Short mmCIF file of N, CA and C in Angstrom, two decimals:
data_model
loop_
_atom_site.label_atom_id
_atom_site.label_comp_id
_atom_site.label_asym_id
_atom_site.label_seq_id
_atom_site.Cartn_x
_atom_site.Cartn_y
_atom_site.Cartn_z
N MET A 1 -142.95 -126.63 9.96
CA MET A 1 -141.45 -126.84 10.04
C MET A 1 -141.08 -127.30 8.58
N LYS A 2 -141.80 -127.88 7.79
CA LYS A 2 -141.30 -128.15 6.53
C LYS A 2 -141.00 -127.01 5.51
N PRO A 3 -141.47 -125.91 5.57
CA PRO A 3 -141.15 -124.71 4.86
C PRO A 3 -139.64 -124.34 5.14
N TRP A 4 -139.13 -124.47 6.56
CA TRP A 4 -137.92 -124.13 6.89
C TRP A 4 -137.02 -125.05 6.23
N ILE A 5 -137.10 -126.25 5.92
CA ILE A 5 -136.29 -127.17 5.45
C ILE A 5 -136.20 -126.86 4.02
N ALA A 6 -137.27 -126.54 3.28
CA ALA A 6 -137.21 -126.18 1.99
C ALA A 6 -136.30 -125.02 1.66
N ILE A 7 -136.48 -123.94 2.45
CA ILE A 7 -135.81 -122.73 2.46
C ILE A 7 -134.25 -122.96 2.64
N LEU A 8 -133.98 -123.81 3.70
CA LEU A 8 -132.47 -124.20 3.85
C LEU A 8 -131.92 -124.79 2.80
N LEU A 9 -132.74 -125.77 2.16
CA LEU A 9 -132.20 -126.48 0.98
C LEU A 9 -131.95 -125.50 -0.24
N LEU A 10 -132.94 -124.52 -0.46
CA LEU A 10 -132.64 -123.66 -1.55
C LEU A 10 -131.43 -122.70 -1.35
N VAL A 11 -131.32 -122.16 -0.07
CA VAL A 11 -130.27 -121.39 0.34
C VAL A 11 -128.75 -122.30 0.07
N THR A 12 -128.95 -123.42 0.45
CA THR A 12 -127.62 -124.25 0.30
C THR A 12 -127.23 -124.50 -1.11
N LEU A 13 -128.33 -124.65 -1.91
CA LEU A 13 -127.99 -124.78 -3.38
C LEU A 13 -127.46 -123.59 -4.12
N ILE A 14 -128.05 -122.33 -3.77
CA ILE A 14 -127.59 -121.13 -4.28
C ILE A 14 -126.09 -120.93 -3.84
N LEU A 15 -125.91 -121.13 -2.54
CA LEU A 15 -124.40 -120.82 -2.12
C LEU A 15 -123.50 -121.78 -2.77
N SER A 16 -123.81 -123.02 -2.86
CA SER A 16 -122.90 -124.12 -3.42
C SER A 16 -122.72 -123.73 -5.02
N SER A 17 -123.82 -123.21 -5.69
CA SER A 17 -123.51 -123.01 -7.03
C SER A 17 -122.65 -121.80 -7.42
N SER A 18 -122.70 -120.88 -6.34
CA SER A 18 -121.79 -119.68 -6.55
C SER A 18 -120.40 -120.11 -6.24
N PHE A 19 -120.30 -120.96 -5.29
CA PHE A 19 -118.84 -121.19 -5.00
C PHE A 19 -118.32 -122.16 -6.17
N LEU A 20 -119.13 -122.97 -6.73
CA LEU A 20 -118.56 -123.87 -7.94
C LEU A 20 -118.27 -122.83 -9.09
N GLU A 21 -118.98 -121.96 -9.32
CA GLU A 21 -118.68 -120.83 -10.52
C GLU A 21 -117.43 -120.12 -10.20
N SER A 22 -117.19 -119.67 -9.08
CA SER A 22 -116.01 -118.87 -8.67
C SER A 22 -114.87 -119.80 -8.69
N THR A 23 -114.76 -121.26 -8.27
CA THR A 23 -113.80 -122.12 -8.57
C THR A 23 -113.47 -122.44 -10.10
N ALA A 24 -114.50 -122.49 -10.85
CA ALA A 24 -114.34 -122.57 -12.23
C ALA A 24 -113.68 -121.53 -12.95
N THR A 25 -114.01 -120.43 -12.65
CA THR A 25 -113.36 -119.12 -13.16
C THR A 25 -111.94 -119.00 -12.73
N SER A 26 -111.45 -119.37 -11.63
CA SER A 26 -110.15 -119.21 -11.15
C SER A 26 -109.30 -120.35 -11.78
N TYR A 27 -109.99 -121.42 -12.02
CA TYR A 27 -109.34 -122.60 -12.84
C TYR A 27 -109.04 -122.15 -14.29
N SER A 28 -109.87 -121.42 -14.94
CA SER A 28 -109.64 -120.93 -16.41
C SER A 28 -108.66 -119.95 -16.48
N ILE A 29 -108.63 -119.04 -15.29
CA ILE A 29 -107.72 -117.83 -15.39
C ILE A 29 -106.29 -118.44 -15.16
N SER A 30 -106.18 -119.57 -14.26
CA SER A 30 -104.84 -119.99 -14.13
C SER A 30 -104.33 -120.78 -15.33
N ASN A 31 -105.23 -121.41 -16.12
CA ASN A 31 -104.98 -122.11 -17.28
C ASN A 31 -104.31 -121.17 -18.31
N CYS A 32 -105.03 -119.91 -18.50
CA CYS A 32 -104.69 -118.90 -19.40
C CYS A 32 -103.28 -118.43 -18.91
N GLU A 33 -102.92 -118.38 -17.72
CA GLU A 33 -101.57 -117.69 -17.21
C GLU A 33 -100.54 -118.63 -17.51
N GLY A 34 -100.73 -120.01 -17.53
CA GLY A 34 -99.78 -120.97 -17.73
C GLY A 34 -99.50 -121.00 -19.17
N PHE A 35 -100.63 -121.06 -20.11
CA PHE A 35 -100.48 -120.99 -21.53
C PHE A 35 -99.72 -119.57 -21.95
N CYS A 36 -100.00 -118.52 -21.31
CA CYS A 36 -99.34 -117.31 -21.78
C CYS A 36 -97.88 -117.32 -21.28
N ASP A 37 -97.52 -117.67 -20.09
CA ASP A 37 -96.34 -117.80 -19.56
C ASP A 37 -95.44 -118.57 -20.56
N SER A 38 -95.73 -119.85 -20.94
CA SER A 38 -94.98 -120.75 -21.78
C SER A 38 -94.90 -120.03 -23.24
N LYS A 39 -95.87 -119.54 -23.64
CA LYS A 39 -95.81 -118.97 -25.01
C LYS A 39 -94.97 -117.58 -25.15
N CYS A 40 -94.96 -116.76 -24.07
CA CYS A 40 -94.42 -115.43 -24.00
C CYS A 40 -92.91 -115.85 -23.65
N GLY A 41 -92.71 -116.94 -22.74
CA GLY A 41 -91.19 -117.39 -22.66
C GLY A 41 -90.49 -117.52 -23.82
N VAL A 42 -91.13 -118.11 -24.68
CA VAL A 42 -90.53 -118.49 -26.03
C VAL A 42 -90.46 -117.29 -26.96
N ARG A 43 -91.49 -116.41 -26.91
CA ARG A 43 -91.40 -115.28 -27.66
C ARG A 43 -90.38 -114.27 -27.33
N CYS A 44 -90.29 -114.29 -25.97
CA CYS A 44 -89.26 -113.18 -25.39
C CYS A 44 -87.85 -113.69 -25.06
N SER A 45 -87.64 -114.95 -25.44
CA SER A 45 -86.25 -115.67 -25.20
C SER A 45 -84.98 -114.86 -25.68
N LYS A 46 -85.25 -114.21 -26.82
CA LYS A 46 -84.06 -113.46 -27.30
C LYS A 46 -84.12 -111.85 -26.95
N ALA A 47 -85.10 -111.53 -26.31
CA ALA A 47 -85.45 -110.11 -26.15
C ALA A 47 -84.23 -109.37 -25.19
N GLY A 48 -83.94 -108.22 -25.58
CA GLY A 48 -82.89 -107.53 -24.64
C GLY A 48 -83.39 -107.24 -23.36
N LEU A 49 -84.60 -106.84 -23.44
CA LEU A 49 -85.32 -106.43 -22.09
C LEU A 49 -86.51 -107.50 -21.74
N LYS A 50 -86.01 -108.64 -21.29
CA LYS A 50 -86.96 -109.81 -21.16
C LYS A 50 -87.94 -109.52 -20.16
N LYS A 51 -88.03 -108.93 -19.12
CA LYS A 51 -88.98 -108.63 -18.06
C LYS A 51 -90.08 -107.86 -18.80
N ARG A 52 -89.74 -106.74 -19.50
CA ARG A 52 -90.45 -105.81 -20.12
C ARG A 52 -91.34 -106.64 -21.49
N CYS A 53 -90.56 -107.37 -22.11
CA CYS A 53 -91.25 -108.19 -23.14
C CYS A 53 -92.33 -109.22 -22.55
N ILE A 54 -91.97 -109.83 -21.39
CA ILE A 54 -92.74 -110.91 -20.96
C ILE A 54 -93.89 -110.06 -20.39
N LYS A 55 -93.80 -108.96 -19.66
CA LYS A 55 -94.97 -108.29 -19.22
C LYS A 55 -95.82 -107.92 -20.38
N TYR A 56 -95.62 -107.16 -21.43
CA TYR A 56 -96.51 -106.79 -22.38
C TYR A 56 -97.01 -108.08 -23.27
N CYS A 57 -96.05 -109.01 -23.39
CA CYS A 57 -96.55 -110.13 -24.20
C CYS A 57 -97.62 -110.92 -23.26
N GLY A 58 -97.54 -110.94 -21.98
CA GLY A 58 -98.65 -111.40 -21.09
C GLY A 58 -99.92 -110.74 -21.24
N ILE A 59 -99.78 -109.25 -21.16
CA ILE A 59 -100.81 -108.44 -21.28
C ILE A 59 -101.85 -108.87 -22.72
N CYS A 60 -100.97 -108.83 -23.80
CA CYS A 60 -101.42 -109.06 -25.11
C CYS A 60 -102.15 -110.55 -25.13
N CYS A 61 -101.41 -111.55 -24.60
CA CYS A 61 -101.80 -112.78 -24.74
C CYS A 61 -103.15 -113.04 -23.90
N ALA A 62 -103.18 -112.45 -22.71
CA ALA A 62 -104.48 -112.32 -21.96
C ALA A 62 -105.61 -111.80 -22.77
N ALA A 63 -105.35 -110.81 -23.37
CA ALA A 63 -106.41 -110.10 -24.19
C ALA A 63 -106.91 -110.90 -25.44
N CYS A 64 -105.82 -111.47 -26.10
CA CYS A 64 -106.09 -112.10 -27.51
C CYS A 64 -106.07 -113.55 -27.41
N ASN A 65 -105.60 -114.21 -26.38
CA ASN A 65 -105.62 -115.60 -26.10
C ASN A 65 -104.79 -116.22 -27.37
N CYS A 66 -103.83 -115.52 -27.56
CA CYS A 66 -102.73 -116.22 -28.73
C CYS A 66 -101.52 -115.37 -28.72
N VAL A 67 -100.52 -116.14 -29.08
CA VAL A 67 -99.20 -115.55 -29.23
C VAL A 67 -98.62 -115.87 -30.56
N PRO A 68 -97.94 -115.04 -31.33
CA PRO A 68 -97.38 -115.59 -32.71
C PRO A 68 -96.07 -116.50 -32.26
N SER A 69 -96.00 -117.33 -33.25
CA SER A 69 -94.88 -118.20 -33.18
C SER A 69 -93.55 -117.51 -33.37
N GLY A 70 -92.43 -118.18 -32.77
CA GLY A 70 -91.14 -117.55 -32.97
C GLY A 70 -90.90 -116.39 -32.03
N THR A 71 -89.58 -115.93 -32.19
CA THR A 71 -89.14 -114.78 -31.36
C THR A 71 -89.34 -113.42 -31.94
N TYR A 72 -89.83 -113.34 -33.07
CA TYR A 72 -89.94 -111.98 -33.85
C TYR A 72 -90.76 -112.20 -34.95
N GLY A 73 -91.57 -111.21 -35.36
CA GLY A 73 -92.45 -111.18 -36.42
C GLY A 73 -93.64 -112.16 -36.27
N ASN A 74 -94.08 -112.67 -37.51
CA ASN A 74 -95.27 -113.63 -37.52
C ASN A 74 -96.47 -113.22 -36.90
N LYS A 75 -96.66 -111.91 -36.79
CA LYS A 75 -97.88 -111.32 -36.08
C LYS A 75 -99.06 -111.45 -36.86
N SER A 76 -98.96 -111.69 -38.13
CA SER A 76 -100.18 -112.07 -38.96
C SER A 76 -100.92 -113.31 -38.60
N GLU A 77 -100.15 -114.30 -37.70
CA GLU A 77 -100.87 -115.39 -37.06
C GLU A 77 -101.87 -115.07 -35.97
N CYS A 78 -101.72 -113.79 -35.47
CA CYS A 78 -102.65 -113.32 -34.39
C CYS A 78 -103.23 -112.09 -34.68
N PRO A 79 -104.19 -111.77 -35.44
CA PRO A 79 -104.57 -110.36 -35.71
C PRO A 79 -104.80 -109.58 -34.61
N CYS A 80 -105.43 -109.92 -33.44
CA CYS A 80 -105.71 -109.23 -32.29
C CYS A 80 -104.31 -108.79 -31.77
N TYR A 81 -103.42 -109.68 -31.60
CA TYR A 81 -102.05 -109.32 -31.02
C TYR A 81 -101.27 -108.28 -31.98
N MET A 82 -101.61 -108.55 -33.25
CA MET A 82 -100.84 -107.48 -34.12
C MET A 82 -101.56 -106.08 -34.14
N ASN A 83 -102.91 -105.95 -33.89
CA ASN A 83 -103.56 -104.73 -34.03
C ASN A 83 -103.58 -104.08 -32.61
N LYS A 84 -103.06 -104.45 -31.52
CA LYS A 84 -103.09 -103.60 -30.23
C LYS A 84 -101.86 -102.53 -30.26
N LEU A 85 -102.28 -101.38 -29.84
CA LEU A 85 -101.47 -100.23 -29.98
C LEU A 85 -101.37 -99.65 -28.57
N ASN A 86 -100.21 -98.99 -28.35
CA ASN A 86 -99.97 -98.29 -27.10
C ASN A 86 -100.52 -96.92 -27.34
N SER A 87 -100.36 -95.92 -26.28
CA SER A 87 -100.87 -94.60 -26.29
C SER A 87 -100.23 -93.67 -27.34
N LYS A 88 -99.02 -94.04 -27.71
CA LYS A 88 -98.34 -93.42 -28.79
C LYS A 88 -98.61 -93.84 -30.35
N GLY A 89 -99.58 -94.86 -30.27
CA GLY A 89 -99.88 -95.48 -31.74
C GLY A 89 -98.93 -96.37 -32.26
N LYS A 90 -97.92 -96.84 -31.39
CA LYS A 90 -97.12 -97.82 -31.84
C LYS A 90 -97.60 -99.31 -31.41
N PRO A 91 -97.17 -100.35 -31.96
CA PRO A 91 -97.57 -101.58 -31.70
C PRO A 91 -97.20 -101.86 -30.03
N LYS A 92 -98.11 -102.48 -29.36
CA LYS A 92 -98.02 -102.71 -28.02
C LYS A 92 -97.33 -104.03 -27.66
N CYS A 93 -97.79 -105.06 -28.48
CA CYS A 93 -97.31 -106.50 -28.27
C CYS A 93 -95.92 -106.86 -28.98
N PRO A 94 -95.01 -107.29 -28.16
CA PRO A 94 -93.73 -107.69 -28.80
C PRO A 94 -93.74 -108.81 -29.90
#
């Protein structure tokens, strides 16, 4: 009967560790979203097409984990953000 207790304990540890890992992952994703939302809100505050600006800024922020300061320019602060191009070879990030 003791081997069953050991197996049950092992299965419980494996399941609980996978649950904790998935919880930690969702927490870090939500932190990134909050960071990107606030930074992109500032970046796109003066944009003519705010929804489009915030959409692409959010995509770039999630990939690069940074957003240049100000509402325009300053892309040298974030090289990854600056180097992202769309399918037509033009800058993807606002």
